[in-house]
């Protein structure tokens, strides 16, 4: 509880920092903000990646020569300030209608999956900006997304005919990792209003993406930035605590055990009073009956600058399957309100078969908590490995059915879903006062 209170106090400084950086950040050389195409072009230039798939082997081979540019300790790198990594990017959906169709969904709103892709690319560029060297353009670092800590949406709808501004900066730095805060705003009536806030964690590795590499330390400038840096420390502590209490490691709490047992008693057939005879309560759905699955063949078109499958693509596909699961379950159009705790456990190689499995694991009132599990299969060796677990919180237009687990494993999924729901929604409501 003390950790949560400290996080709430620290969160209040985030928007203040962003507003200040908007006036002090480096402006674009042409007087206009870069767009997402320029963001991705910059990333390719920074790592020396080719746009031609046939050249990727040579490009990655040339990066090996950058090993000598790495430092042996973090103290050898110049410290940076938050404003050094601040970036603003424009998504000109209103002023450039020709790019609109890529972002359009069937409801004539912006596809949230596309926004996830853009946030992932922007987060990486922000970290490269933090670690850039004035003496060279090419970076020896391979910076990749390690974790999507949380994404909180302030609005249900993102309009396709209004310009969008994405801003972000590094907010905390460890030895080899960086926390990035990003905000999305949309233009309405001549002013930009907030749409979402996102926190990503990136890690730096060597040119061959084989071992960790040091990054520039971050020096807070003023009390607001110090609070923001402290929030990054608290976020790290929260993640460690959440991982330590994982139901894959420790038993449920006494209250959680009572919840599971109450659900079990509520499903007993009173006519037989047997452990084996279960009856589905009214207005309820068995958890097993909420699954949807998908398969993607990982083509070179979806590669990132390091010739693995782009993390933003994985998030988009997982989100779209999660949305379809929530839509099918709730019987109406769902709106995403939060994304949290997306851990990138291992990279996805080009040519892999990507299996996605989505399941409703918890519901409350109009809320639907969806868990998406992704794993890759090598078509030659037939080995399967988990790559990601995604957690999405949706809200329906109407009250939804209760989810009822039947097995112990499903009961653990239910409790895990409840934990993520509580973390993503209830604590968020306590910080912001409203959805």
Short mmCIF file of C-alpha atoms in Angstrom, two decimals, residues 89-308:
data_model
loop_
_atom_site.label_atom_id
_atom_site.label_comp_id
_atom_site.label_asym_id
_atom_site.label_seq_id
_atom_site.Cartn_x
_atom_site.Cartn_y
_atom_site.Cartn_z
CA UNK A 89 6.29 12.93 -33.57
CA UNK A 90 3.26 13.78 -35.67
CA UNK A 91 0.81 11.27 -37.09
CA UNK A 92 -0.94 13.53 -39.63
CA UNK A 93 -4.21 11.64 -40.06
CA UNK A 94 -6.13 14.90 -40.48
CA UNK A 95 -3.75 16.90 -42.63
CA UNK A 96 -2.59 13.94 -44.79
CA UNK A 97 -5.66 11.80 -45.58
CA UNK A 98 -3.62 9.48 -47.82
CA UNK A 99 -2.11 7.70 -44.79
CA UNK A 100 -5.46 7.34 -43.04
CA UNK A 101 -6.56 3.99 -44.48
CA UNK A 102 -3.69 2.09 -42.82
CA UNK A 103 -5.00 3.23 -39.44
CA UNK A 104 -8.71 2.85 -40.13
CA UNK A 105 -10.95 0.14 -38.62
CA UNK A 106 -14.43 -0.95 -39.66
CA UNK A 107 -15.98 1.43 -37.10
CA UNK A 108 -14.27 4.43 -38.74
CA UNK A 109 -11.93 4.87 -35.78
CA UNK A 110 -8.19 4.44 -35.44
CA UNK A 111 -6.89 0.88 -35.04
CA UNK A 112 -5.29 0.60 -31.62
CA UNK A 113 -3.01 -2.18 -32.89
CA UNK A 114 -1.36 0.32 -35.25
CA UNK A 115 -0.79 2.68 -32.33
CA UNK A 116 0.97 -0.13 -30.46
CA UNK A 117 3.34 -0.53 -33.40
CA UNK A 118 4.09 3.19 -33.46
CA UNK A 119 4.67 3.35 -29.71
CA UNK A 120 7.14 0.49 -29.95
CA UNK A 121 9.15 2.18 -32.72
CA UNK A 122 9.10 5.55 -30.97
CA UNK A 123 10.24 4.04 -27.67
CA UNK A 124 13.30 2.53 -29.33
CA UNK A 125 14.19 5.82 -31.06
CA UNK A 126 13.87 7.69 -27.76
CA UNK A 127 16.40 5.35 -26.19
CA UNK A 128 18.79 5.71 -29.12
CA UNK A 129 18.47 9.48 -28.73
CA UNK A 130 19.41 9.14 -25.05
CA UNK A 131 22.49 7.06 -25.91
CA UNK A 132 23.58 8.83 -29.11
CA UNK A 133 27.16 9.91 -29.69
CA UNK A 134 27.99 13.23 -31.33
CA UNK A 135 30.99 11.67 -33.07
CA UNK A 136 29.11 9.00 -35.05
CA UNK A 137 25.67 8.24 -36.43
CA UNK A 138 25.76 4.44 -36.20
CA UNK A 139 25.18 3.05 -32.72
CA UNK A 140 26.90 -0.09 -31.40
CA UNK A 141 23.88 -0.78 -29.20
CA UNK A 142 21.03 -3.09 -30.05
CA UNK A 143 18.07 -1.59 -28.18
CA UNK A 144 14.98 -3.76 -27.93
CA UNK A 145 11.68 -3.71 -26.04
CA UNK A 146 11.80 -5.79 -22.87
CA UNK A 147 8.46 -4.91 -21.32
CA UNK A 148 5.31 -2.92 -21.85
CA UNK A 149 4.74 -1.93 -18.24
CA UNK A 150 1.37 -0.27 -18.77
CA UNK A 151 -0.76 1.69 -21.21
CA UNK A 152 -3.67 3.67 -19.81
CA UNK A 153 -6.25 5.02 -22.23
CA UNK A 154 -8.06 8.23 -21.36
CA UNK A 155 -10.48 8.06 -24.29
CA UNK A 156 -12.38 5.15 -25.82
CA UNK A 157 -12.27 6.46 -29.37
CA UNK A 158 -9.37 7.73 -31.47
CA UNK A 159 -10.63 9.72 -34.45
CA UNK A 160 -9.19 8.97 -37.91
CA UNK A 161 -9.50 12.50 -39.32
CA UNK A 162 -7.60 14.47 -36.65
CA UNK A 163 -3.84 14.81 -36.32
CA UNK A 164 -2.14 12.86 -33.54
CA UNK A 165 0.97 13.89 -31.64
CA UNK A 166 3.19 11.35 -29.88
CA UNK A 167 5.69 12.58 -27.29
CA UNK A 168 8.14 10.74 -25.09
CA UNK A 169 11.39 10.69 -23.18
CA UNK A 170 13.56 8.46 -21.03
CA UNK A 171 12.35 8.72 -17.42
CA UNK A 172 14.63 6.27 -15.59
CA UNK A 173 17.87 4.45 -16.35
CA UNK A 174 19.53 1.42 -14.80
CA UNK A 175 22.83 -0.10 -15.91
CA UNK A 176 21.59 -1.60 -19.17
CA UNK A 177 17.87 -0.78 -19.15
CA UNK A 178 15.79 2.37 -19.69
CA UNK A 179 12.22 3.26 -18.81
CA UNK A 180 10.40 5.36 -21.42
CA UNK A 181 7.32 7.50 -20.82
CA UNK A 182 5.20 8.25 -23.88
CA UNK A 183 2.00 10.23 -24.33
CA UNK A 184 -0.44 10.42 -27.19
CA UNK A 185 -2.55 13.52 -27.87
CA UNK A 186 -5.09 14.29 -30.58
CA UNK A 187 -6.00 17.60 -32.13
CA UNK A 188 -9.54 18.84 -31.43
CA UNK A 189 -10.81 22.39 -31.94
CA UNK A 190 -7.28 23.72 -32.37
CA UNK A 191 -5.84 22.13 -29.21
CA UNK A 192 -4.24 18.78 -28.40
CA UNK A 193 -5.96 16.71 -25.71
CA UNK A 194 -4.52 13.58 -24.04
CA UNK A 195 -5.55 10.15 -25.34
CA UNK A 196 -3.20 7.69 -23.65
CA UNK A 197 -0.12 7.36 -21.43
CA UNK A 198 2.38 4.54 -21.89
CA UNK A 199 5.38 3.20 -19.99
CA UNK A 200 7.82 0.88 -21.78
CA UNK A 201 11.08 -0.68 -20.58
CA UNK A 202 13.88 -1.08 -23.12
CA UNK A 203 17.16 -2.95 -22.78
CA UNK A 204 20.48 -2.35 -24.53
CA UNK A 205 22.57 -5.22 -25.87
CA UNK A 206 25.77 -5.55 -27.86
CA UNK A 207 25.87 -5.15 -31.68
CA UNK A 208 25.07 -8.85 -32.17
CA UNK A 209 22.24 -8.75 -29.63
CA UNK A 210 23.89 -11.42 -27.51
CA UNK A 211 24.78 -9.80 -24.19
CA UNK A 212 23.82 -6.69 -22.17
CA UNK A 213 25.52 -3.36 -22.86
CA UNK A 214 25.83 -0.27 -20.66
CA UNK A 215 23.80 2.88 -21.37
CA UNK A 216 24.32 6.51 -20.42
CA UNK A 217 23.24 7.35 -16.86
CA UNK A 218 20.37 9.78 -16.32
CA UNK A 219 20.77 12.89 -14.17
CA UNK A 220 17.45 14.41 -13.01
CA UNK A 221 17.31 18.21 -13.28
CA UNK A 222 15.05 19.73 -10.63
CA UNK A 223 12.52 18.31 -8.15
CA UNK A 224 9.96 17.30 -10.79
CA UNK A 225 12.46 15.20 -12.70
CA UNK A 226 13.75 13.73 -9.44
CA UNK A 227 10.21 12.62 -8.61
CA UNK A 228 9.87 11.11 -12.05
CA UNK A 229 13.15 9.23 -11.62
CA UNK A 230 11.99 7.98 -8.20
CA UNK A 231 8.80 6.78 -9.82
CA UNK A 232 10.92 4.70 -12.19
CA UNK A 233 12.62 3.10 -9.18
CA UNK A 234 9.22 2.42 -7.62
CA UNK A 235 7.97 0.91 -10.88
CA UNK A 236 10.93 -1.46 -10.85
CA UNK A 237 10.19 -2.45 -7.23
CA UNK A 238 6.53 -3.00 -8.08
CA UNK A 239 7.42 -5.26 -11.00
CA UNK A 240 9.78 -7.30 -8.82
CA UNK A 241 7.12 -7.64 -6.12
CA UNK A 242 4.47 -8.65 -8.67
CA UNK A 243 6.82 -11.25 -10.16
CA UNK A 244 7.77 -12.63 -6.76
CA UNK A 245 4.10 -13.12 -5.86
CA UNK A 246 3.34 -14.83 -9.18
CA UNK A 247 0.98 -17.78 -8.90
CA UNK A 248 3.55 -19.77 -10.88
CA UNK A 249 5.88 -19.38 -7.88
CA UNK A 250 3.76 -19.00 -4.75
CA UNK A 251 0.37 -20.21 -3.51
CA UNK A 252 -2.66 -17.91 -3.62
CA UNK A 253 -3.39 -15.74 -0.61
CA UNK A 254 -6.01 -16.77 1.94
CA UNK A 255 -8.55 -14.39 0.40
CA UNK A 256 -7.83 -15.74 -3.08
CA UNK A 257 -8.22 -19.33 -1.89
CA UNK A 258 -11.59 -18.40 -0.45
CA UNK A 259 -12.65 -16.88 -3.78
CA UNK A 260 -11.76 -20.10 -5.61
CA UNK A 261 -13.51 -22.29 -3.07
CA UNK A 262 -16.65 -20.15 -3.14
CA UNK A 263 -16.79 -20.47 -6.93
CA UNK A 264 -16.36 -24.23 -6.62
CA UNK A 265 -19.21 -24.50 -4.11
CA UNK A 266 -21.40 -22.35 -6.32
CA UNK A 267 -21.03 -24.84 -9.19
CA UNK A 268 -21.78 -28.04 -7.25
CA UNK A 269 -24.84 -30.00 -8.33
CA UNK A 270 -27.01 -29.94 -5.22
CA UNK A 271 -28.87 -33.05 -6.36
CA UNK A 272 -25.81 -35.28 -6.34
CA UNK A 273 -23.49 -33.40 -3.96
CA UNK A 274 -20.49 -34.84 -5.81
CA UNK A 275 -17.07 -33.38 -6.42
CA UNK A 276 -17.33 -34.50 -10.04
CA UNK A 277 -20.76 -33.10 -10.82
CA UNK A 278 -20.59 -29.42 -11.73
CA UNK A 279 -23.38 -27.10 -12.84
CA UNK A 280 -22.86 -23.77 -14.58
CA UNK A 281 -24.56 -20.97 -12.62
CA UNK A 282 -26.91 -18.58 -14.38
CA UNK A 283 -25.43 -15.66 -16.31
CA UNK A 284 -22.07 -17.47 -16.40
CA UNK A 285 -19.72 -19.01 -18.96
CA UNK A 286 -17.12 -21.72 -18.45
CA UNK A 287 -13.65 -20.28 -18.94
CA UNK A 288 -12.79 -23.10 -21.33
CA UNK A 289 -15.51 -21.89 -23.73
CA UNK A 290 -14.01 -18.41 -24.21
CA UNK A 291 -10.90 -19.36 -26.18
CA UNK A 292 -9.93 -18.10 -29.61
CA UNK A 293 -6.75 -19.08 -31.44
CA UNK A 294 -4.71 -17.75 -34.34
CA UNK A 295 -1.64 -18.57 -36.40
CA UNK A 296 0.83 -16.27 -38.14
CA UNK A 297 3.64 -17.21 -40.50
CA UNK A 298 6.52 -14.84 -39.69
CA UNK A 299 7.52 -13.37 -43.03
CA UNK A 300 10.49 -11.02 -43.64
CA UNK A 301 8.07 -8.14 -44.26
CA UNK A 302 7.40 -7.96 -40.50
CA UNK A 303 11.07 -7.85 -39.46
CA UNK A 304 12.59 -5.20 -37.24
CA UNK A 305 15.91 -3.42 -37.70
CA UNK A 306 17.70 -6.45 -36.19
CA UNK A 307 16.03 -8.94 -38.53
CA UNK A 308 13.78 -10.48 -35.94
#
